[in-house]
Amino acid sequence: MRFLAIAVAAAVLIALPLVTTGYVVYLANLLLTFTVLCLGMHIVIGETGQFSLAHAAFYGIGIYAAGIAGTTFGTPFPVSILIGGLAASAIGFVIGMVALRMRDIYLALATFAFGEAMQWVFLNWNAVTGGPNGLRIAPARLFGLELVTDKDAYPFVVATAIAMLVLTVIVARARLGRSFRAVRESEIAAQAMGVPVRRTKVVAFGISAFFAGVAGGMFTLFSTYIHPDSLGFQTTILVLTMVVVGGLGSIGGAVGGAIAFGLISELLRQAPSFQEIAYGAILIVFMMYAPKGLFAFLADRFRGARHA
């Protein structure tokens, strides 16, 4: 079943730019970018159990770092994406060290404050970010190749998303991933088993921020403009909702939630004043009736119907 799903997904990804319009390809690029964002949040919340609300800030750092590297210094876009990921990761490690002694609501509030502070920086650091006017980003380049349209960027967005998905699986199956899950279940028990809890938390923050920064770099492949208003708390809530809808602690849930709820959020653009209400209502409903996520809920229903 899993191989069939992978084969279908591969077929859809290959056929999409051949049979659809430019808007659909743009939407696919955006959903793949949100998929990488969700994988990053999955690592820090789903795997490690650290309730961080700074994901939009790391995403913004990745966008500005990659955009400035490509626009001002003309770096090839693979290097720009890496710069975006490393810049966000470096700050993520610092935030992880500062937040070591915090847990639960205190950690959430501290990371929320950091996210709001970074949005203030994006809005007021005119010389670097363009301030309230936003930042114009030059088309991504690589050895004379220039990505002008969404279809030009699409293969590279897909390749980056697949690479980050593979990296997520590798981390989850490695000793580091087992350490993340041990910390999530019980910090005291993890420490008793020899897991360096403090270092594990810091690494989780750093890796999560790296994913968000790479997602920011991916955004610069198909978009030529960024405004700080799109990097506020609403974006963090959107990504958190995607992860919860898909299923906390599940890589497949993070990917499925990004795609399913990404499509829902696109529909909600027609009613922007109700977006926050809709996101909050969806989060409440899923936490009450489907805490394992949409896909686990549907699988349980399917098994129940088959055995009835």
JSON list of C-alpha atoms in Angstrom, two decimals, residues 142-254:
[
{"chain": "A", "resi": 142, "resn": "LEU", "atom": "CA", "xyz": [22.33, 28.66, -11.81]},
{"chain": "A", "resi": 143, "resn": "PHE", "atom": "CA", "xyz": [25.14, 28.67, -14.42]},
{"chain": "A", "resi": 144, "resn": "GLY", "atom": "CA", "xyz": [23.25, 30.96, -16.77]},
{"chain": "A", "resi": 145, "resn": "LEU", "atom": "CA", "xyz": [19.88, 29.27, -16.19]},
{"chain": "A", "resi": 146, "resn": "GLU", "atom": "CA", "xyz": [17.28, 31.71, -14.86]},
{"chain": "A", "resi": 147, "resn": "LEU", "atom": "CA", "xyz": [14.05, 30.56, -13.22]},
{"chain": "A", "resi": 148, "resn": "VAL", "atom": "CA", "xyz": [11.47, 33.01, -14.55]},
{"chain": "A", "resi": 149, "resn": "THR", "atom": "CA", "xyz": [8.20, 31.09, -14.36]},
{"chain": "A", "resi": 150, "resn": "ASP", "atom": "CA", "xyz": [6.61, 28.73, -11.84]},
{"chain": "A", "resi": 151, "resn": "LYS", "atom": "CA", "xyz": [7.16, 25.85, -14.26]},
{"chain": "A", "resi": 152, "resn": "ASP", "atom": "CA", "xyz": [10.87, 26.70, -14.46]},
{"chain": "A", "resi": 153, "resn": "ALA", "atom": "CA", "xyz": [11.15, 26.50, -10.68]},
{"chain": "A", "resi": 154, "resn": "TYR", "atom": "CA", "xyz": [8.94, 23.43, -10.22]},
{"chain": "A", "resi": 155, "resn": "PRO", "atom": "CA", "xyz": [11.53, 20.64, -10.83]},
{"chain": "A", "resi": 156, "resn": "PHE", "atom": "CA", "xyz": [13.95, 22.23, -8.37]},
{"chain": "A", "resi": 157, "resn": "VAL", "atom": "CA", "xyz": [11.24, 22.77, -5.75]},
{"chain": "A", "resi": 158, "resn": "VAL", "atom": "CA", "xyz": [10.23, 19.11, -6.09]},
{"chain": "A", "resi": 159, "resn": "ALA", "atom": "CA", "xyz": [13.85, 17.93, -5.85]},
{"chain": "A", "resi": 160, "resn": "THR", "atom": "CA", "xyz": [14.47, 20.02, -2.72]},
{"chain": "A", "resi": 161, "resn": "ALA", "atom": "CA", "xyz": [11.26, 18.81, -1.06]},
{"chain": "A", "resi": 162, "resn": "ILE", "atom": "CA", "xyz": [12.15, 15.17, -1.77]},
{"chain": "A", "resi": 163, "resn": "ALA", "atom": "CA", "xyz": [15.68, 15.68, -0.42]},
{"chain": "A", "resi": 164, "resn": "MET", "atom": "CA", "xyz": [14.31, 17.18, 2.81]},
{"chain": "A", "resi": 165, "resn": "LEU", "atom": "CA", "xyz": [11.78, 14.35, 3.15]},
{"chain": "A", "resi": 166, "resn": "VAL", "atom": "CA", "xyz": [14.55, 11.78, 2.79]},
{"chain": "A", "resi": 167, "resn": "LEU", "atom": "CA", "xyz": [16.62, 13.68, 5.36]},
{"chain": "A", "resi": 168, "resn": "THR", "atom": "CA", "xyz": [13.65, 13.61, 7.76]},
{"chain": "A", "resi": 169, "resn": "VAL", "atom": "CA", "xyz": [13.33, 9.84, 7.40]},
{"chain": "A", "resi": 170, "resn": "ILE", "atom": "CA", "xyz": [17.09, 9.38, 7.95]},
{"chain": "A", "resi": 171, "resn": "VAL", "atom": "CA", "xyz": [17.00, 11.52, 11.12]},
{"chain": "A", "resi": 172, "resn": "ALA", "atom": "CA", "xyz": [13.91, 9.68, 12.43]},
{"chain": "A", "resi": 173, "resn": "ARG", "atom": "CA", "xyz": [15.51, 6.26, 11.97]},
{"chain": "A", "resi": 174, "resn": "ALA", "atom": "CA", "xyz": [18.91, 7.26, 13.36]},
{"chain": "A", "resi": 175, "resn": "ARG", "atom": "CA", "xyz": [19.98, 7.30, 17.00]},
{"chain": "A", "resi": 176, "resn": "LEU", "atom": "CA", "xyz": [19.25, 11.04, 17.05]},
{"chain": "A", "resi": 177, "resn": "GLY", "atom": "CA", "xyz": [15.61, 10.41, 16.15]},
{"chain": "A", "resi": 178, "resn": "ARG", "atom": "CA", "xyz": [15.30, 7.86, 18.95]},
{"chain": "A", "resi": 179, "resn": "SER", "atom": "CA", "xyz": [16.76, 10.44, 21.33]},
{"chain": "A", "resi": 180, "resn": "PHE", "atom": "CA", "xyz": [14.18, 12.99, 20.18]},
{"chain": "A", "resi": 181, "resn": "ARG", "atom": "CA", "xyz": [11.33, 10.58, 20.92]},
{"chain": "A", "resi": 182, "resn": "ALA", "atom": "CA", "xyz": [12.80, 9.61, 24.28]},
{"chain": "A", "resi": 183, "resn": "VAL", "atom": "CA", "xyz": [12.88, 13.28, 25.31]},
{"chain": "A", "resi": 184, "resn": "ARG", "atom": "CA", "xyz": [9.30, 13.68, 24.09]},
{"chain": "A", "resi": 185, "resn": "GLU", "atom": "CA", "xyz": [8.04, 10.78, 26.20]},
{"chain": "A", "resi": 186, "resn": "SER", "atom": "CA", "xyz": [9.93, 11.59, 29.40]},
{"chain": "A", "resi": 187, "resn": "GLU", "atom": "CA", "xyz": [12.95, 13.79, 29.95]},
{"chain": "A", "resi": 188, "resn": "ILE", "atom": "CA", "xyz": [13.74, 12.08, 33.26]},
{"chain": "A", "resi": 189, "resn": "ALA", "atom": "CA", "xyz": [13.61, 8.60, 31.75]},
{"chain": "A", "resi": 190, "resn": "ALA", "atom": "CA", "xyz": [15.63, 9.74, 28.74]},
{"chain": "A", "resi": 191, "resn": "GLN", "atom": "CA", "xyz": [18.35, 11.16, 30.98]},
{"chain": "A", "resi": 192, "resn": "ALA", "atom": "CA", "xyz": [18.38, 7.96, 33.01]},
{"chain": "A", "resi": 193, "resn": "MET", "atom": "CA", "xyz": [19.03, 6.02, 29.79]},
{"chain": "A", "resi": 194, "resn": "GLY", "atom": "CA", "xyz": [21.98, 8.24, 28.95]},
{"chain": "A", "resi": 195, "resn": "VAL", "atom": "CA", "xyz": [20.32, 10.61, 26.49]},
{"chain": "A", "resi": 196, "resn": "PRO", "atom": "CA", "xyz": [21.85, 14.12, 26.70]},
{"chain": "A", "resi": 197, "resn": "VAL", "atom": "CA", "xyz": [18.53, 15.93, 27.09]},
{"chain": "A", "resi": 198, "resn": "ARG", "atom": "CA", "xyz": [19.83, 19.50, 26.90]},
{"chain": "A", "resi": 199, "resn": "ARG", "atom": "CA", "xyz": [21.92, 18.86, 23.80]},
{"chain": "A", "resi": 200, "resn": "THR", "atom": "CA", "xyz": [19.08, 16.92, 22.15]},
{"chain": "A", "resi": 201, "resn": "LYS", "atom": "CA", "xyz": [16.68, 19.84, 22.60]},
{"chain": "A", "resi": 202, "resn": "VAL", "atom": "CA", "xyz": [19.16, 22.31, 21.13]},
{"chain": "A", "resi": 203, "resn": "VAL", "atom": "CA", "xyz": [19.81, 20.05, 18.14]},
{"chain": "A", "resi": 204, "resn": "ALA", "atom": "CA", "xyz": [16.07, 19.65, 17.58]},
{"chain": "A", "resi": 205, "resn": "PHE", "atom": "CA", "xyz": [15.61, 23.43, 17.49]},
{"chain": "A", "resi": 206, "resn": "GLY", "atom": "CA", "xyz": [18.56, 23.81, 15.13]},
{"chain": "A", "resi": 207, "resn": "ILE", "atom": "CA", "xyz": [17.40, 21.13, 12.70]},
{"chain": "A", "resi": 208, "resn": "SER", "atom": "CA", "xyz": [13.82, 22.40, 12.77]},
{"chain": "A", "resi": 209, "resn": "ALA", "atom": "CA", "xyz": [15.02, 25.93, 12.02]},
{"chain": "A", "resi": 210, "resn": "PHE", "atom": "CA", "xyz": [17.22, 24.59, 9.20]},
{"chain": "A", "resi": 211, "resn": "PHE", "atom": "CA", "xyz": [14.17, 23.02, 7.55]},
{"chain": "A", "resi": 212, "resn": "ALA", "atom": "CA", "xyz": [12.26, 26.30, 7.89]},
{"chain": "A", "resi": 213, "resn": "GLY", "atom": "CA", "xyz": [15.19, 28.22, 6.40]},
{"chain": "A", "resi": 214, "resn": "VAL", "atom": "CA", "xyz": [15.42, 25.81, 3.46]},
{"chain": "A", "resi": 215, "resn": "ALA", "atom": "CA", "xyz": [11.68, 26.26, 2.92]},
{"chain": "A", "resi": 216, "resn": "GLY", "atom": "CA", "xyz": [12.34, 30.00, 2.81]},
{"chain": "A", "resi": 217, "resn": "GLY", "atom": "CA", "xyz": [15.01, 29.42, 0.18]},
{"chain": "A", "resi": 218, "resn": "MET", "atom": "CA", "xyz": [12.56, 27.29, -1.82]},
{"chain": "A", "resi": 219, "resn": "PHE", "atom": "CA", "xyz": [10.10, 30.20, -1.74]},
{"chain": "A", "resi": 220, "resn": "THR", "atom": "CA", "xyz": [12.63, 32.43, -3.52]},
{"chain": "A", "resi": 221, "resn": "LEU", "atom": "CA", "xyz": [12.74, 29.98, -6.44]},
{"chain": "A", "resi": 222, "resn": "PHE", "atom": "CA", "xyz": [9.22, 30.83, -7.59]},
{"chain": "A", "resi": 223, "resn": "SER", "atom": "CA", "xyz": [8.44, 34.17, -5.94]},
{"chain": "A", "resi": 224, "resn": "THR", "atom": "CA", "xyz": [10.07, 37.55, -6.59]},
{"chain": "A", "resi": 225, "resn": "TYR", "atom": "CA", "xyz": [8.59, 39.47, -3.66]},
{"chain": "A", "resi": 226, "resn": "ILE", "atom": "CA", "xyz": [8.21, 39.03, 0.09]},
{"chain": "A", "resi": 227, "resn": "HIS", "atom": "CA", "xyz": [6.43, 41.26, 2.63]},
{"chain": "A", "resi": 228, "resn": "PRO", "atom": "CA", "xyz": [6.80, 40.95, 6.41]},
{"chain": "A", "resi": 229, "resn": "ASP", "atom": "CA", "xyz": [3.03, 40.74, 6.85]},
{"chain": "A", "resi": 230, "resn": "SER", "atom": "CA", "xyz": [3.13, 37.21, 5.42]},
{"chain": "A", "resi": 231, "resn": "LEU", "atom": "CA", "xyz": [5.64, 36.11, 8.08]},
{"chain": "A", "resi": 232, "resn": "GLY", "atom": "CA", "xyz": [3.58, 36.77, 11.18]},
{"chain": "A", "resi": 233, "resn": "PHE", "atom": "CA", "xyz": [1.99, 34.53, 13.79]},
{"chain": "A", "resi": 234, "resn": "GLN", "atom": "CA", "xyz": [-0.76, 33.52, 11.38]},
{"chain": "A", "resi": 235, "resn": "THR", "atom": "CA", "xyz": [1.78, 31.61, 9.28]},
{"chain": "A", "resi": 236, "resn": "THR", "atom": "CA", "xyz": [3.01, 29.71, 12.33]},
{"chain": "A", "resi": 237, "resn": "ILE", "atom": "CA", "xyz": [-0.57, 28.81, 13.25]},
{"chain": "A", "resi": 238, "resn": "LEU", "atom": "CA", "xyz": [-1.18, 27.70, 9.67]},
{"chain": "A", "resi": 239, "resn": "VAL", "atom": "CA", "xyz": [1.82, 25.33, 9.76]},
{"chain": "A", "resi": 240, "resn": "LEU", "atom": "CA", "xyz": [0.91, 24.09, 13.26]},
{"chain": "A", "resi": 241, "resn": "THR", "atom": "CA", "xyz": [-2.62, 23.35, 12.05]},
{"chain": "A", "resi": 242, "resn": "MET", "atom": "CA", "xyz": [-1.23, 21.43, 9.09]},
{"chain": "A", "resi": 243, "resn": "VAL", "atom": "CA", "xyz": [0.89, 19.25, 11.39]},
{"chain": "A", "resi": 244, "resn": "VAL", "atom": "CA", "xyz": [-1.98, 18.64, 13.83]},
{"chain": "A", "resi": 245, "resn": "VAL", "atom": "CA", "xyz": [-4.45, 17.89, 11.03]},
{"chain": "A", "resi": 246, "resn": "GLY", "atom": "CA", "xyz": [-2.02, 15.41, 9.49]},
{"chain": "A", "resi": 247, "resn": "GLY", "atom": "CA", "xyz": [-1.07, 13.82, 12.81]},
{"chain": "A", "resi": 248, "resn": "LEU", "atom": "CA", "xyz": [1.55, 14.78, 15.39]},
{"chain": "A", "resi": 249, "resn": "GLY", "atom": "CA", "xyz": [4.57, 12.50, 15.41]},
{"chain": "A", "resi": 250, "resn": "SER", "atom": "CA", "xyz": [4.00, 11.18, 11.88]},
{"chain": "A", "resi": 251, "resn": "ILE", "atom": "CA", "xyz": [6.13, 12.08, 8.87]},
{"chain": "A", "resi": 252, "resn": "GLY", "atom": "CA", "xyz": [3.35, 11.00, 6.52]},
{"chain": "A", "resi": 253, "resn": "GLY", "atom": "CA", "xyz": [0.92, 13.06, 8.57]},
{"chain": "A", "resi": 254, "resn": "ALA", "atom": "CA", "xyz": [3.11, 16.16, 8.23]}
]
